[in-house]
């Protein structure tokens, strides 16, 4: 995900992030690396590496339990790093990067500084300011720049994504109009009967803050921006929202109308509007039609096991996903960089295949706009995770039956059975006794009479034993899936 936001980090600070990232993503896992390894990975000189190590050591002093040591044989050892600390490192470097500060200044001006005041505040010359500004703009993707130049709606959405990723609002004081923004969010939340989670509340704050700041410094959406908006019927709730923004934001009626539609479109995009509100979308019947096609497809796939589903909950989730097809232009979402589907196809083949069928159903739905590559990826994961959360694993016919019987005693066998619950998503069933339908027999003694797969553990299972068992379960599942589909 960071790769999309590299332009906003100063070069040296980005190298520091990469230094930590090297250890976090290293395979096989190791806390020690030689200078030469780091130089080759970061593509820097030995002098620059020493600077990066020094900067990294200073960062470690600010983050508890993170420790970096150098040895005389030109090796460094880093301990205590995890994904949370890596995110803290990214945020620290972003908020101390002049590039990021310049981006905030030129797009939002939350402090109201002029260029001269900004330069004085950060102790840089006019020449340095314009040089860094030019480098920043040069590094932003050309398509993004062109879209920002032609659309205020696109600009707001892109700025929102940048400041949300870097948690910008968590690091500034309350002098940016927070009360006005909070009041607007609270009004809209109550009016639209939203029930936001903690993450969604943060999304609301960042999105509305961008709209507020952009409006405050004079940027207005035009009729050309309306191509980004979903089209809603003018219900009483929407009219009230429009009137409120007209009053509270000292906006013209047309500007308030556009902000209203932009906020509603955003809520569709993050799948937050309840289905009662979604039904006010123009052409909502298309969403309903596609969803019912997908429900029929799921019914056909699961057969009699379809009865295990909570149909109302599944339908509502699919409606929220499919409603995004009525947003005229695809907007950035969180799965864009998750291109590799292999893990799910290898481990959960039946679920992955059903997700692909739902995706194909959407692709073939002629009334909807075509899908691009990024939206295709987004929808695949949306459907996949909906299946995981809404369809019990037992509804799929690739269930693997495991018998557990150890001579150490019933309490030990029960312990192993409890350990197997960690693999519940793999759709396993624990047999009370070994029988002809048992796929895997888990024991501490070899039984030559059992003809299917057998796993022998003569000691309490270690991590590698559980990994090997998982791989065997996946192998049996995939064989069952192939046998069923071939027939």
Short mmCIF file of C-alpha atoms in Angstrom, two decimals:
data_model
loop_
_atom_site.label_atom_id
_atom_site.label_comp_id
_atom_site.label_asym_id
_atom_site.label_seq_id
_atom_site.Cartn_x
_atom_site.Cartn_y
_atom_site.Cartn_z
CA UNK A 1 0.00 0.00 0.00
CA UNK A 2 2.83 2.43 0.82
CA UNK A 3 4.04 2.33 -2.78
CA UNK A 4 1.04 4.41 -3.85
CA UNK A 5 2.07 7.18 -1.43
CA UNK A 6 5.86 7.26 -1.85
CA UNK A 7 5.79 10.72 -3.57
CA UNK A 8 4.79 12.29 -0.25
CA UNK A 9 7.89 11.12 1.62
CA UNK A 10 11.23 12.93 1.44
CA UNK A 11 13.78 10.68 -0.25
CA UNK A 12 15.96 10.16 2.82
CA UNK A 13 12.95 9.44 5.01
CA UNK A 14 11.62 6.94 2.49
CA UNK A 15 14.97 5.13 2.58
CA UNK A 16 14.66 4.90 6.36
CA UNK A 17 11.20 3.33 5.95
CA UNK A 18 12.66 0.87 3.42
CA UNK A 19 15.43 0.00 5.89
CA UNK A 20 12.86 -1.17 8.45
CA UNK A 21 10.68 -2.74 5.77
CA UNK A 22 13.64 -4.90 4.71
CA UNK A 23 13.69 -6.57 8.12
CA UNK A 24 9.91 -6.83 8.41
CA UNK A 25 9.47 -8.62 5.07
CA UNK A 26 12.67 -10.62 5.09
CA UNK A 27 12.34 -14.29 4.23
CA UNK A 28 13.60 -16.36 5.91
CA UNK A 29 12.97 -14.24 8.98
CA UNK A 30 16.15 -12.83 10.53
CA UNK A 31 16.89 -9.88 12.79
CA UNK A 32 20.48 -9.51 11.56
CA UNK A 33 21.76 -8.27 8.20
CA UNK A 34 25.16 -7.30 6.84
CA UNK A 35 25.98 -3.85 5.54
CA UNK A 36 26.46 -5.29 2.04
CA UNK A 37 22.97 -6.88 2.06
CA UNK A 38 21.41 -3.57 3.05
CA UNK A 39 23.43 -1.59 0.52
CA UNK A 40 22.34 -3.93 -2.28
CA UNK A 41 18.69 -3.91 -1.20
CA UNK A 42 18.48 -0.13 -0.75
CA UNK A 43 20.81 0.59 -3.69
CA UNK A 44 22.84 3.14 -1.75
CA UNK A 45 26.48 3.86 -0.94
CA UNK A 46 28.16 2.82 2.32
CA UNK A 47 28.19 6.49 3.37
CA UNK A 48 24.44 6.83 2.79
CA UNK A 49 23.81 3.56 4.64
CA UNK A 50 25.59 4.90 7.73
CA UNK A 51 23.30 7.95 7.59
CA UNK A 52 20.22 5.71 7.32
CA UNK A 53 21.38 3.54 10.24
CA UNK A 54 21.90 6.67 12.34
CA UNK A 55 18.39 7.91 11.48
CA UNK A 56 16.97 4.46 12.25
CA UNK A 57 18.69 4.42 15.65
CA UNK A 58 17.16 7.79 16.49
CA UNK A 59 13.73 6.44 15.54
CA UNK A 60 14.22 3.37 17.74
CA UNK A 61 14.70 5.69 20.72
CA UNK A 62 11.21 7.08 20.10
CA UNK A 63 9.45 3.72 19.76
CA UNK A 64 9.40 1.47 22.86
CA UNK A 65 10.79 -2.07 22.51
CA UNK A 66 12.42 -1.31 19.15
CA UNK A 67 16.21 -1.79 19.31
CA UNK A 68 18.93 -1.45 16.68
CA UNK A 69 22.54 -2.51 17.30
CA UNK A 70 25.71 -2.47 15.16
CA UNK A 71 28.53 -5.00 15.46
CA UNK A 72 32.22 -4.57 14.61
CA UNK A 73 31.92 -7.00 11.68
CA UNK A 74 29.61 -4.58 9.81
CA UNK A 75 26.31 -6.16 10.72
CA UNK A 76 23.16 -4.66 12.22
CA UNK A 77 20.60 -6.38 14.41
CA UNK A 78 17.04 -5.07 14.70
CA UNK A 79 14.66 -6.49 17.30
CA UNK A 80 11.08 -5.69 18.33
CA UNK A 81 9.80 -4.74 14.86
CA UNK A 82 6.22 -5.63 13.94
CA UNK A 83 3.52 -4.25 11.62
CA UNK A 84 2.26 -1.76 14.22
CA UNK A 85 5.73 -0.30 14.77
CA UNK A 86 6.33 -0.23 11.01
CA UNK A 87 3.16 1.84 10.58
CA UNK A 88 4.33 4.20 13.33
CA UNK A 89 7.63 4.59 11.47
CA UNK A 90 5.80 5.42 8.21
CA UNK A 91 3.61 7.99 9.95
CA UNK A 92 6.57 9.60 11.72
CA UNK A 93 8.54 9.95 8.50
CA UNK A 94 5.53 11.27 6.59
CA UNK A 95 4.70 13.92 9.17
CA UNK A 96 8.33 15.08 9.17
CA UNK A 97 8.59 15.11 5.37
CA UNK A 98 8.55 18.52 3.69
CA UNK A 99 6.93 16.94 0.64
CA UNK A 100 3.92 15.86 2.68
CA UNK A 101 3.69 19.24 4.39
CA UNK A 102 3.81 20.98 1.00
CA UNK A 103 1.05 18.72 -0.32
CA UNK A 104 -1.17 19.60 2.65
CA UNK A 105 -0.39 23.29 2.17
CA UNK A 106 -1.14 23.46 -1.55
CA UNK A 107 -4.30 21.32 -1.42
CA UNK A 108 -5.96 22.17 1.92
CA UNK A 109 -4.26 25.14 3.65
CA UNK A 110 -5.72 24.14 7.05
CA UNK A 111 -3.68 26.83 8.83
CA UNK A 112 -4.48 29.48 6.24
CA UNK A 113 -0.78 30.19 5.58
CA UNK A 114 0.36 32.03 2.48
CA UNK A 115 3.32 30.54 0.60
CA UNK A 116 5.63 33.02 2.32
CA UNK A 117 4.27 32.21 5.77
CA UNK A 118 4.59 28.50 5.07
CA UNK A 119 8.22 28.90 4.00
CA UNK A 120 9.03 30.92 7.13
CA UNK A 121 7.23 28.41 9.37
CA UNK A 122 9.35 25.54 8.05
CA UNK A 123 12.60 27.46 7.63
CA UNK A 124 13.02 26.96 3.89
CA UNK A 125 13.77 29.36 1.10
CA UNK A 126 11.40 30.24 -1.71
CA UNK A 127 13.65 28.36 -4.15
CA UNK A 128 13.65 25.23 -1.98
CA UNK A 129 9.86 25.38 -1.62
CA UNK A 130 9.23 25.55 -5.36
CA UNK A 131 11.89 22.93 -6.11
CA UNK A 132 10.32 20.43 -3.70
CA UNK A 133 6.83 21.29 -4.92
CA UNK A 134 7.90 20.58 -8.50
CA UNK A 135 9.54 17.27 -7.54
CA UNK A 136 6.41 16.24 -5.66
CA UNK A 137 4.09 17.00 -8.55
CA UNK A 138 6.43 15.28 -11.01
CA UNK A 139 6.33 12.09 -8.93
CA UNK A 140 2.54 11.89 -8.68
CA UNK A 141 1.04 9.61 -11.32
CA UNK A 142 0.19 11.48 -14.54
CA UNK A 143 -3.36 10.11 -14.69
CA UNK A 144 -3.96 11.26 -11.11
CA UNK A 145 -2.67 14.75 -11.88
CA UNK A 146 -4.81 15.00 -15.02
CA UNK A 147 -7.91 13.85 -13.13
CA UNK A 148 -7.22 16.32 -10.31
CA UNK A 149 -6.79 19.14 -12.82
CA UNK A 150 -10.12 18.35 -14.48
CA UNK A 151 -12.27 17.43 -11.47
CA UNK A 152 -12.68 18.91 -8.01
CA UNK A 153 -14.58 15.79 -6.90
CA UNK A 154 -11.66 13.58 -7.91
CA UNK A 155 -9.22 15.94 -6.18
CA UNK A 156 -11.15 15.73 -2.93
CA UNK A 157 -11.32 11.97 -3.03
CA UNK A 158 -7.62 11.62 -3.80
CA UNK A 159 -6.60 14.08 -1.06
CA UNK A 160 -8.84 12.17 1.36
CA UNK A 161 -7.02 8.92 0.55
CA UNK A 162 -3.61 10.51 1.10
CA UNK A 163 -4.35 12.13 4.46
CA UNK A 164 -6.31 9.10 5.67
CA UNK A 165 -3.41 6.76 4.91
CA UNK A 166 -1.00 9.00 6.80
CA UNK A 167 -3.47 9.63 9.70
CA UNK A 168 -2.92 13.36 9.25
CA UNK A 169 -5.71 14.56 11.56
CA UNK A 170 -4.33 12.53 14.46
CA UNK A 171 -1.26 14.75 14.55
CA UNK A 172 -2.68 18.29 14.43
CA UNK A 173 -4.46 20.48 16.97
CA UNK A 174 -8.14 21.48 17.03
CA UNK A 175 -7.73 24.76 15.20
CA UNK A 176 -8.84 23.43 11.83
CA UNK A 177 -12.61 23.75 12.24
CA UNK A 178 -13.08 20.45 14.03
CA UNK A 179 -16.24 21.60 15.83
CA UNK A 180 -17.97 22.57 12.59
CA UNK A 181 -16.88 19.32 10.96
CA UNK A 182 -18.00 17.20 13.94
CA UNK A 183 -21.38 18.95 14.02
CA UNK A 184 -21.93 18.21 10.31
CA UNK A 185 -20.95 14.56 10.74
CA UNK A 186 -23.24 14.11 13.74
CA UNK A 187 -26.17 15.67 11.90
CA UNK A 188 -25.69 13.48 8.82
CA UNK A 189 -25.18 10.35 10.94
CA UNK A 190 -28.47 10.87 12.77
CA UNK A 191 -30.37 11.98 9.67
CA UNK A 192 -29.32 8.97 7.59
CA UNK A 193 -29.59 6.55 10.55
CA UNK A 194 -25.98 5.42 10.19
CA UNK A 195 -24.29 3.13 12.72
CA UNK A 196 -20.60 3.70 11.97
CA UNK A 197 -17.81 1.58 13.40
CA UNK A 198 -14.70 3.23 14.82
CA UNK A 199 -12.93 2.96 11.44
CA UNK A 200 -15.93 4.40 9.62
CA UNK A 201 -16.06 7.35 12.05
CA UNK A 202 -12.46 8.08 11.14
CA UNK A 203 -13.32 7.85 7.44
CA UNK A 204 -16.21 10.29 7.96
CA UNK A 205 -13.94 12.78 9.74
CA UNK A 206 -11.26 12.73 7.06
CA UNK A 207 -13.66 12.89 4.13
CA UNK A 208 -15.77 15.72 5.55
CA UNK A 209 -12.62 17.60 6.67
CA UNK A 210 -11.33 17.59 3.07
CA UNK A 211 -14.70 18.81 1.76
CA UNK A 212 -14.81 21.51 4.46
CA UNK A 213 -11.26 22.78 3.85
CA UNK A 214 -11.56 22.72 0.06
CA UNK A 215 -14.82 24.66 0.25
CA UNK A 216 -13.34 27.10 2.76
CA UNK A 217 -10.40 28.02 0.48
CA UNK A 218 -12.68 28.56 -2.50
CA UNK A 219 -12.67 25.30 -4.47
CA UNK A 220 -16.16 24.51 -5.76
CA UNK A 221 -17.48 21.47 -7.57
CA UNK A 222 -18.94 22.16 -11.00
CA UNK A 223 -21.48 20.39 -13.17
CA UNK A 224 -18.65 18.36 -14.71
CA UNK A 225 -18.02 16.79 -11.27
CA UNK A 226 -21.48 15.30 -11.24
CA UNK A 227 -20.23 12.44 -13.41
CA UNK A 228 -18.64 11.09 -10.19
CA UNK A 229 -21.90 11.08 -8.23
CA UNK A 230 -24.42 8.32 -7.72
CA UNK A 231 -27.92 9.54 -8.58
CA UNK A 232 -30.36 9.62 -5.65
CA UNK A 233 -34.05 10.36 -5.57
CA UNK A 234 -34.86 13.59 -3.75
CA UNK A 235 -36.26 12.13 -0.53
CA UNK A 236 -37.14 14.25 2.51
CA UNK A 237 -33.95 13.12 4.32
CA UNK A 238 -31.77 14.11 1.38
CA UNK A 239 -33.53 17.48 1.10
CA UNK A 240 -32.90 18.08 4.83
CA UNK A 241 -29.23 17.20 4.39
CA UNK A 242 -28.98 19.60 1.47
CA UNK A 243 -30.66 22.41 3.45
CA UNK A 244 -28.38 21.82 6.42
CA UNK A 245 -25.19 22.04 4.33
CA UNK A 246 -26.56 25.13 2.64
CA UNK A 247 -26.93 26.83 6.04
CA UNK A 248 -24.01 25.39 8.02
CA UNK A 249 -21.37 25.71 5.32
CA UNK A 250 -22.58 29.06 3.98
CA UNK A 251 -22.79 27.39 0.61
CA UNK A 252 -25.03 28.15 -2.35
CA UNK A 253 -27.91 25.80 -3.02
CA UNK A 254 -26.16 24.20 -6.01
CA UNK A 255 -22.91 23.77 -4.06
CA UNK A 256 -24.79 22.22 -1.15
CA UNK A 257 -26.57 19.89 -3.57
CA UNK A 258 -23.24 18.71 -4.99
CA UNK A 259 -21.66 18.23 -1.57
CA UNK A 260 -24.73 16.22 -0.51
CA UNK A 261 -24.47 13.91 -3.51
CA UNK A 262 -20.70 13.62 -3.05
CA UNK A 263 -21.09 12.56 0.60
CA UNK A 264 -23.86 10.08 -0.29
CA UNK A 265 -21.69 8.64 -3.07
CA UNK A 266 -18.82 8.25 -0.60
CA UNK A 267 -21.11 6.36 1.80
CA UNK A 268 -22.14 4.03 -1.04
CA UNK A 269 -18.48 3.47 -1.90
CA UNK A 270 -17.56 2.45 1.66
CA UNK A 271 -20.72 0.28 1.86
CA UNK A 272 -22.16 2.13 4.84
CA UNK A 273 -25.64 3.19 3.76
CA UNK A 274 -28.30 0.78 4.99
CA UNK A 275 -30.39 -0.99 2.38
CA UNK A 276 -33.44 1.21 3.07
CA UNK A 277 -31.38 4.24 2.06
CA UNK A 278 -29.81 2.41 -0.90
CA UNK A 279 -33.28 1.80 -2.31
CA UNK A 280 -33.44 5.57 -2.98
CA UNK A 281 -30.78 5.22 -5.65
CA UNK A 282 -32.01 5.79 -9.17
CA UNK A 283 -31.90 2.42 -11.01
CA UNK A 284 -31.73 0.53 -7.70
CA UNK A 285 -33.81 -2.19 -9.36
CA UNK A 286 -30.64 -3.14 -11.29
CA UNK A 287 -28.79 -3.70 -8.02
CA UNK A 288 -31.66 -5.83 -6.76
CA UNK A 289 -31.73 -7.81 -10.01
CA UNK A 290 -28.00 -8.56 -9.98
CA UNK A 291 -28.11 -9.55 -6.30
CA UNK A 292 -30.96 -11.99 -6.87
CA UNK A 293 -29.05 -13.53 -9.77
CA UNK A 294 -26.09 -14.07 -7.46
CA UNK A 295 -28.30 -15.52 -4.71
CA UNK A 296 -29.71 -17.99 -7.25
CA UNK A 297 -26.17 -18.88 -8.29
CA UNK A 298 -25.19 -19.52 -4.64
CA UNK A 299 -28.34 -21.63 -4.16
CA UNK A 300 -27.44 -23.75 -7.17
CA UNK A 301 -23.86 -24.14 -5.96
CA UNK A 302 -24.74 -25.22 -2.41
CA UNK A 303 -27.86 -27.25 -3.13
CA UNK A 304 -29.66 -28.40 0.00
CA UNK A 305 -26.94 -26.81 2.17
CA UNK A 306 -28.29 -23.41 1.11
CA UNK A 307 -30.65 -23.70 4.08
CA UNK A 308 -27.68 -23.12 6.43
CA UNK A 309 -27.41 -19.49 5.28
CA UNK A 310 -28.90 -16.43 6.96
CA UNK A 311 -30.42 -15.23 3.69
CA UNK A 312 -31.33 -11.71 4.87
CA UNK A 313 -27.80 -10.94 6.10
CA UNK A 314 -26.15 -12.33 2.95
CA UNK A 315 -28.54 -10.41 0.68
CA UNK A 316 -27.91 -7.12 2.48
CA UNK A 317 -24.15 -7.48 2.15
CA UNK A 318 -24.40 -8.26 -1.57
CA UNK A 319 -26.76 -5.31 -2.09
CA UNK A 320 -24.20 -2.95 -0.51
CA UNK A 321 -21.38 -4.35 -2.65
CA UNK A 322 -23.41 -4.27 -5.86
CA UNK A 323 -24.78 -0.76 -5.24
CA UNK A 324 -21.31 0.56 -6.12
CA UNK A 325 -22.01 -0.24 -9.77
CA UNK A 326 -24.33 2.82 -9.74
CA UNK A 327 -21.38 5.07 -8.86
CA UNK A 328 -20.48 6.25 -12.38
CA UNK A 329 -16.69 6.23 -11.87
CA UNK A 330 -14.75 3.67 -9.88
CA UNK A 331 -13.00 5.22 -6.89
CA UNK A 332 -9.94 3.91 -5.07
CA UNK A 333 -10.50 1.15 -2.49
CA UNK A 334 -8.31 -0.83 -0.14
CA UNK A 335 -7.63 -4.04 -2.08
CA UNK A 336 -6.02 -2.52 -5.15
CA UNK A 337 -2.58 -3.93 -4.47
CA UNK A 338 -3.77 -7.42 -3.48
CA UNK A 339 -3.36 -8.93 -6.92
CA UNK A 340 -2.33 -12.42 -5.82
CA UNK A 341 -5.36 -14.64 -5.34
CA UNK A 342 -3.33 -17.88 -5.05
CA UNK A 343 -3.51 -18.24 -1.26
CA UNK A 344 -7.32 -18.38 -1.26
CA UNK A 345 -7.49 -20.52 -4.38
CA UNK A 346 -5.06 -23.01 -2.85
CA UNK A 347 -6.54 -23.12 0.65
CA UNK A 348 -10.25 -22.45 0.08
CA UNK A 349 -10.84 -23.61 -3.46
CA UNK A 350 -14.62 -24.02 -3.22
CA UNK A 351 -15.06 -20.57 -1.67
CA UNK A 352 -12.66 -18.95 -4.16
CA UNK A 353 -14.52 -20.57 -7.07
CA UNK A 354 -17.86 -19.30 -5.79
CA UNK A 355 -16.39 -15.80 -5.39
CA UNK A 356 -15.21 -15.96 -9.00
CA UNK A 357 -18.70 -17.00 -10.11
CA UNK A 358 -20.23 -14.02 -8.32
CA UNK A 359 -17.62 -11.78 -9.93
CA UNK A 360 -18.36 -13.24 -13.37
CA UNK A 361 -22.07 -12.66 -12.77
CA UNK A 362 -21.31 -8.98 -12.13
CA UNK A 363 -18.99 -8.80 -15.16
CA UNK A 364 -21.69 -10.27 -17.41
CA UNK A 365 -24.38 -7.93 -16.08
CA UNK A 366 -24.84 -5.79 -19.17
CA UNK A 367 -26.73 -2.98 -17.45
CA UNK A 368 -23.72 -2.10 -15.27
CA UNK A 369 -20.65 -0.16 -16.34
CA UNK A 370 -17.59 -2.27 -17.29
CA UNK A 371 -15.04 -3.23 -14.64
CA UNK A 372 -11.42 -2.12 -14.69
CA UNK A 373 -8.59 -4.25 -13.27
CA UNK A 374 -8.53 -2.57 -9.85
CA UNK A 375 -12.28 -2.74 -9.38
CA UNK A 376 -12.21 -6.35 -10.53
CA UNK A 377 -9.76 -7.12 -7.71
CA UNK A 378 -11.82 -5.13 -5.21
CA UNK A 379 -15.00 -7.02 -6.06
CA UNK A 380 -13.30 -10.41 -5.93
CA UNK A 381 -12.19 -9.80 -2.34
CA UNK A 382 -15.52 -8.23 -1.37
CA UNK A 383 -17.40 -11.31 -2.59
CA UNK A 384 -14.81 -13.68 -1.13
CA UNK A 385 -14.91 -12.19 2.37
CA UNK A 386 -18.71 -12.01 2.25
CA UNK A 387 -18.81 -15.74 1.55
CA UNK A 388 -16.41 -16.40 4.43
CA UNK A 389 -18.49 -14.35 6.86
CA UNK A 390 -22.01 -15.23 5.69
CA UNK A 391 -21.85 -18.85 4.47
CA UNK A 392 -20.90 -21.53 7.02
CA UNK A 393 -17.93 -23.62 5.94
CA UNK A 394 -20.11 -26.70 6.49
CA UNK A 395 -22.35 -25.61 3.60
CA UNK A 396 -19.62 -26.56 1.12
CA UNK A 397 -19.27 -30.15 -0.05
CA UNK A 398 -15.47 -30.28 0.31
CA UNK A 399 -15.64 -31.06 4.04
CA UNK A 400 -12.70 -33.04 5.42
CA UNK A 401 -13.48 -35.55 8.16
CA UNK A 402 -10.80 -36.12 10.78
CA UNK A 403 -10.74 -38.79 13.49
CA UNK A 404 -8.58 -38.08 16.55
CA UNK A 405 -7.52 -40.97 18.79
CA UNK A 406 -4.38 -40.93 20.94
CA UNK A 407 -3.35 -43.59 23.45
CA UNK A 408 -2.27 -40.89 25.93
CA UNK A 409 -5.90 -40.69 27.03
CA UNK A 410 -9.17 -38.98 26.29
CA UNK A 411 -8.09 -35.64 27.78
CA UNK A 412 -5.13 -35.51 25.36
CA UNK A 413 -7.34 -36.42 22.40
CA UNK A 414 -9.78 -33.67 23.44
CA UNK A 415 -6.87 -31.21 23.56
CA UNK A 416 -5.92 -32.09 19.97
CA UNK A 417 -9.54 -31.72 18.88
CA UNK A 418 -9.55 -28.26 20.46
CA UNK A 419 -6.40 -27.38 18.52
CA UNK A 420 -8.17 -28.39 15.31
CA UNK A 421 -10.82 -25.72 15.92
CA UNK A 422 -8.17 -23.22 14.78
CA UNK A 423 -8.73 -24.69 11.30
CA UNK A 424 -12.51 -24.39 11.32
CA UNK A 425 -12.51 -22.20 8.19
CA UNK A 426 -11.04 -25.14 6.27
CA UNK A 427 -14.38 -26.94 6.72
CA UNK A 428 -13.38 -29.89 8.87
CA UNK A 429 -15.54 -32.31 10.85
CA UNK A 430 -14.24 -34.25 13.82
CA UNK A 431 -15.39 -37.88 13.77
CA UNK A 432 -16.00 -39.48 17.17
CA UNK A 433 -14.66 -42.77 15.82
CA UNK A 434 -12.70 -43.89 12.80
CA UNK A 435 -15.08 -44.99 10.05
CA UNK A 436 -14.98 -45.57 6.25
CA UNK A 437 -15.87 -41.90 5.61
CA UNK A 438 -12.93 -40.58 7.67
CA UNK A 439 -10.48 -38.74 5.43
CA UNK A 440 -7.62 -38.23 7.91
CA UNK A 441 -6.78 -40.33 10.97
CA UNK A 442 -4.77 -38.40 13.56
CA UNK A 443 -3.05 -40.64 16.12
CA UNK A 444 0.24 -41.61 17.78
CA UNK A 445 0.30 -45.19 16.44
CA UNK A 446 0.33 -46.36 12.84
CA UNK A 447 -2.78 -48.32 11.85
CA UNK A 448 -2.20 -50.39 8.66
CA UNK A 449 -5.92 -51.14 8.35
CA UNK A 450 -6.80 -47.48 7.72
CA UNK A 451 -6.60 -46.83 3.97
CA UNK A 452 -6.95 -43.03 3.76
CA UNK A 453 -4.48 -40.38 4.95
CA UNK A 454 -2.92 -40.97 8.35
CA UNK A 455 -0.92 -38.54 10.50
CA UNK A 456 1.19 -39.84 13.37
CA UNK A 457 2.26 -37.50 16.19
CA UNK A 458 4.29 -39.10 18.98
CA UNK A 459 4.61 -35.75 20.78
CA UNK A 460 2.35 -32.72 21.37
CA UNK A 461 2.11 -30.88 18.02
CA UNK A 462 4.55 -28.09 17.27
CA UNK A 463 3.89 -25.23 14.86
CA UNK A 464 5.44 -27.16 11.96
CA UNK A 465 3.20 -30.16 12.71
CA UNK A 466 0.09 -27.97 12.53
CA UNK A 467 1.34 -26.41 9.29
CA UNK A 468 1.90 -29.85 7.75
CA UNK A 469 -1.56 -30.99 8.85
CA UNK A 470 -3.10 -27.87 7.34
CA UNK A 471 -1.37 -28.60 4.04
CA UNK A 472 -2.74 -32.14 4.07
CA UNK A 473 -6.28 -30.91 4.79
CA UNK A 474 -6.01 -28.47 1.87
CA UNK A 475 -4.78 -31.27 -0.38
CA UNK A 476 -7.73 -33.51 0.56
CA UNK A 477 -10.19 -30.59 0.19
CA UNK A 478 -8.93 -29.70 -3.27
CA UNK A 479 -9.10 -33.33 -4.38
CA UNK A 480 -12.72 -33.49 -3.20
CA UNK A 481 -13.53 -30.22 -4.97
CA UNK A 482 -12.00 -31.47 -8.22
CA UNK A 483 -13.86 -34.79 -7.95
CA UNK A 484 -17.18 -33.00 -7.37
CA UNK A 485 -16.71 -30.50 -10.22
CA UNK A 486 -15.54 -33.24 -12.63
CA UNK A 487 -18.70 -35.18 -11.90
#
